[in-house]
CSV table of C-alpha atoms in Angstrom, one decimal:
chain,number,residue,atom,x,y,z
A,1,MET,CA,13.9,-11.9,-13.3
A,2,LEU,CA,13.9,-8.9,-11.0
A,3,LYS,CA,17.1,-7.4,-10.0
A,4,SER,CA,18.4,-8.5,-6.5
A,5,PHE,CA,20.1,-5.1,-5.6
A,6,TYR,CA,20.6,-1.5,-6.6
A,7,ILE,CA,24.4,-1.5,-5.6
A,8,GLU,CA,25.6,-4.8,-4.3
A,9,GLY,CA,26.9,-5.3,-0.9
A,10,ARG,CA,24.6,-3.1,0.9
A,11,VAL,CA,21.6,-3.8,3.1
A,12,GLU,CA,18.8,-2.5,0.9
A,13,ALA,CA,15.1,-2.1,2.0
A,14,GLY,CA,12.5,-1.8,-0.9
A,15,CYS,CA,9.7,0.3,-0.1
A,16,ASP,CA,6.2,0.4,-1.7
A,17,GLU,CA,2.4,1.5,-0.8
A,18,ALA,CA,-0.8,0.2,-1.5
A,19,GLY,CA,-4.2,2.2,-1.4
A,20,ARG,CA,-3.0,5.5,-2.7
A,21,GLY,CA,-5.9,6.0,-5.1
A,22,CYS,CA,-8.8,4.6,-2.8
A,23,ILE,CA,-11.4,6.6,-1.5
A,24,ALA,CA,-11.9,4.5,1.7
A,25,GLY,CA,-9.8,3.1,4.1
A,26,PRO,CA,-6.0,3.5,5.1
A,27,VAL,CA,-2.9,3.6,2.9
A,28,PHE,CA,-0.5,0.8,3.8
A,29,ALA,CA,3.3,0.6,3.0
A,30,ALA,CA,5.7,-2.1,3.5
A,31,ALA,CA,9.4,-2.1,3.7
A,32,VAL,CA,11.4,-5.5,2.9
A,33,ILE,CA,15.2,-6.5,3.2
A,34,LEU,CA,15.6,-9.8,1.1
A,35,PRO,CA,18.8,-12.0,1.4
A,36,PRO,CA,21.3,-11.5,-1.4
A,37,ASP,CA,20.4,-14.7,-2.8
A,38,PHE,CA,16.6,-14.6,-2.9
A,39,SER,CA,15.1,-15.9,-5.9
A,40,ASN,CA,11.6,-16.5,-7.0
A,41,PRO,CA,10.4,-16.7,-10.6
A,42,VAL,CA,6.8,-15.6,-9.6
A,43,LEU,CA,7.6,-12.5,-7.8
A,44,ASP,CA,6.7,-9.3,-9.5
A,45,ASP,CA,4.7,-6.1,-9.2
A,46,SER,CA,1.7,-7.0,-6.9
A,47,LYS,CA,-0.5,-5.2,-9.5
A,48,LYS,CA,0.6,-7.8,-12.3
A,49,LEU,CA,-0.1,-10.9,-10.1
A,50,SER,CA,-3.5,-12.4,-9.3
A,51,ALA,CA,-5.0,-12.4,-5.6
A,52,LYS,CA,-4.1,-16.0,-5.3
A,53,LYS,CA,-0.5,-15.6,-6.3
A,54,ARG,CA,-0.1,-12.5,-3.9
A,55,GLU,CA,-1.6,-14.5,-1.1
A,56,GLU,CA,0.8,-17.5,-1.9
A,57,LEU,CA,3.8,-15.2,-1.8
A,58,ARG,CA,3.1,-13.1,1.1
A,59,PRO,CA,4.0,-15.9,3.8
A,60,LEU,CA,7.3,-16.8,1.6
A,61,ILE,CA,8.5,-13.4,1.7
A,62,GLU,CA,7.6,-12.9,5.5
A,63,GLN,CA,9.6,-16.0,6.2
A,64,GLU,CA,12.6,-15.6,3.9
A,65,ALA,CA,13.1,-11.9,4.2
A,66,LEU,CA,16.0,-10.8,6.5
A,67,ASP,CA,13.4,-8.4,7.8
A,68,TRP,CA,10.2,-6.7,6.9
A,69,GLY,CA,7.7,-4.0,8.2
A,70,VAL,CA,4.1,-3.3,7.4
A,71,GLY,CA,2.8,0.6,8.5
A,72,MET,CA,-0.5,2.2,7.9
A,73,VAL,CA,-2.1,5.8,7.9
A,74,ASP,CA,-5.5,5.8,8.2
A,75,GLU,CA,-8.3,7.8,6.5
A,76,LYS,CA,-8.4,10.8,9.1
A,77,GLU,CA,-4.7,11.3,8.9
A,78,ILE,CA,-4.7,11.1,5.0
A,79,ASP,CA,-7.3,14.0,5.2
A,80,GLN,CA,-5.3,15.9,7.3
A,81,ILE,CA,-1.8,15.6,5.6
A,82,ASN,CA,-3.0,14.5,2.0
A,83,ILE,CA,-2.3,11.2,0.5
A,84,LEU,CA,1.3,11.8,-0.8
A,85,ASN,CA,2.2,12.8,2.8
A,86,ALA,CA,0.4,9.9,4.0
A,87,SER,CA,2.2,7.4,1.6
A,88,PHE,CA,5.6,8.5,2.9
A,89,LEU,CA,4.6,8.1,6.5
A,90,ALA,CA,3.3,4.8,6.0
A,91,MET,CA,6.7,4.0,4.7
A,92,HIS,CA,8.2,5.5,7.6
A,93,ARG,CA,6.1,3.4,10.0
A,94,ALA,CA,7.1,0.1,8.2
A,95,LEU,CA,10.7,1.0,8.5
A,96,GLU,CA,10.1,1.9,12.2
A,97,LYS,CA,9.0,-1.7,12.8
A,98,MET,CA,12.2,-3.4,11.3
A,99,LYS,CA,14.8,-4.5,14.0
A,100,LEU,CA,17.5,-4.7,10.8
A,101,VAL,CA,18.4,-1.0,9.9
A,102,PRO,CA,18.9,-0.8,6.2
A,103,THR,CA,21.9,1.2,4.8
A,104,TYR,CA,19.8,2.2,1.7
A,105,LEU,CA,16.4,2.6,0.6
A,106,LEU,CA,14.7,1.8,-2.8
A,107,ILE,CA,11.5,3.5,-3.1
A,108,ASP,CA,9.0,2.9,-5.6
A,109,GLY,CA,7.8,6.1,-7.4
A,110,ASN,CA,9.6,9.6,-8.0
A,111,ARG,CA,9.3,11.3,-4.7
A,112,PHE,CA,10.1,10.6,-0.9
A,113,THR,CA,10.5,12.3,2.6
A,114,PRO,CA,13.9,11.2,3.8
A,115,TYR,CA,13.7,8.7,6.8
A,116,SER,CA,16.3,8.8,9.5
A,117,GLU,CA,19.2,9.9,7.4
A,118,ILE,CA,19.2,6.9,5.4
A,119,PRO,CA,20.3,7.3,1.8
A,120,TYR,CA,17.7,6.5,-0.9
A,121,SER,CA,16.9,6.1,-4.4
A,122,CYS,CA,13.4,6.8,-6.1
A,123,ILE,CA,12.6,4.2,-8.9
A,124,VAL,CA,9.7,4.9,-11.0
A,125,LYS,CA,7.9,1.5,-11.4
A,126,GLY,CA,10.6,-0.1,-9.1
A,127,ASP,CA,8.4,-2.8,-8.2
A,128,GLY,CA,8.7,-4.3,-11.6
A,129,ILE,CA,12.3,-4.0,-11.4
A,130,TYR,CA,13.8,-4.7,-8.0
A,131,ALA,CA,12.9,-8.1,-6.0
A,132,SER,CA,12.7,-6.0,-2.8
A,133,ILE,CA,10.3,-3.5,-4.1
A,134,ALA,CA,8.1,-6.1,-5.6
A,135,ALA,CA,8.2,-7.8,-2.3
A,136,ALA,CA,7.1,-5.0,-0.4
A,137,SER,CA,4.3,-4.1,-2.9
A,138,ILE,CA,3.0,-7.7,-2.2
A,139,LEU,CA,3.0,-7.3,1.8
A,140,ALA,CA,1.4,-3.6,1.4
A,141,LYS,CA,-1.3,-5.4,-0.9
A,142,THR,CA,-2.1,-8.2,0.9
A,143,HIS,CA,-2.0,-6.7,4.3
A,144,ARG,CA,-4.4,-3.9,3.2
A,145,ASP,CA,-6.8,-6.1,1.4
A,146,GLU,CA,-7.1,-8.1,4.7
A,147,TYR,CA,-7.8,-5.1,6.4
A,148,MET,CA,-10.4,-3.8,4.2
A,149,GLU,CA,-12.1,-7.2,4.3
A,150,THR,CA,-12.5,-6.6,8.1
A,151,LEU,CA,-14.0,-3.5,7.5
A,152,HIS,CA,-16.3,-5.1,5.0
A,153,GLN,CA,-17.9,-6.9,7.8
A,154,GLU,CA,-18.8,-3.7,9.5
A,155,TYR,CA,-20.1,-2.1,6.2
A,156,PRO,CA,-21.1,-5.0,3.8
A,157,GLN,CA,-23.1,-2.5,1.5
A,158,TYR,CA,-20.1,-1.0,-0.1
A,159,GLY,CA,-18.5,-4.1,-1.3
A,160,TRP,CA,-15.0,-3.6,0.2
A,161,ASN,CA,-14.3,-7.3,0.2
A,162,LEU,CA,-14.3,-7.0,-3.9
A,163,ASN,CA,-13.5,-3.2,-4.5
A,164,LYS,CA,-11.2,-2.9,-1.5
A,165,GLY,CA,-12.1,0.8,-1.1
A,166,TYR,CA,-11.2,1.8,-4.9
A,167,PRO,CA,-13.7,4.0,-6.7
A,168,THR,CA,-15.7,1.5,-8.6
A,169,ARG,CA,-19.1,2.3,-10.2
A,170,ALA,CA,-20.9,0.1,-7.6
A,171,HIS,CA,-18.9,1.7,-4.8
A,172,ARG,CA,-19.8,5.2,-5.7
A,173,LYS,CA,-23.4,4.2,-5.9
A,174,ALA,CA,-23.4,2.7,-2.6
A,175,ILE,CA,-22.0,6.1,-1.4
A,176,TYR,CA,-24.8,7.8,-3.2
A,177,LYS,CA,-27.5,5.8,-1.6
A,178,PHE,CA,-26.1,5.2,1.9
A,179,GLY,CA,-23.8,8.2,2.4
A,180,PRO,CA,-20.2,7.9,3.4
A,181,THR,CA,-19.1,5.9,6.4
A,182,PRO,CA,-16.2,7.3,8.7
A,183,TYR,CA,-13.9,5.2,6.8
A,184,HIS,CA,-14.3,7.2,3.7
A,185,ARG,CA,-11.6,10.0,2.9
A,186,ARG,CA,-13.4,13.4,2.7
A,187,SER,CA,-10.7,15.0,1.1
A,188,PHE,CA,-11.2,12.8,-2.0
A,189,LYS,CA,-13.8,12.8,-4.7
A,190,LEU,CA,-16.4,10.4,-3.4
A,191,LEU,CA,-19.0,10.7,-6.2
A,192,ASP,CA,-19.1,11.2,-9.9
A,193,ASP,CA,-19.9,14.5,-11.4
A,194,GLN,CA,-23.5,13.2,-12.2
A,195,MET,CA,-24.1,12.3,-8.5
A,196,GLN,CA,-24.8,15.4,-6.3
A,197,LEU,CA,-25.1,14.9,-2.6
A,198,ASP,CA,-24.2,17.2,0.3
A,199,PHE,CA,-22.0,15.4,2.9
A,200,SER,CA,-21.7,18.5,5.2
């Protein structure tokens, strides 16, 4: 079972992002404050769960959380400020959407940009340790997947309904064949070394 809190008695918000390693689309982040007695045996790091399990957990988390928020930073902003800063900004935007102000933040990963003077701890692989971070990982992932499926309707040849913007071989072949879309991150390596194409 995942841990319910980092330090008991505080209003802790778990924060995590999704889409950092993608070459197309935005990065999403979520912040979640769970009730102290929240327990679900299925809840885990979103990467360890099937898409079906994530979709089943999403409404449960959104209904039972004391508060939650989801933020995004699009590909143009990512290219301007880099993906690490964009991930932090997406977390900040998620936190801004919550009415309940947390007294402590649990951040998945090893770095963070402070938000509103709220103290925090960075926890590597925290989404597999703390329930609130796991819940945030599921919300960030499911909200982003849903967004990428809407973009797929506009550009179906890139297979974003399947790869969600990650650099699969099929995705890169589509970029090589059709060129990049406005949703591709130009600061990222879009093609394999074997593929040579001038996007300028």
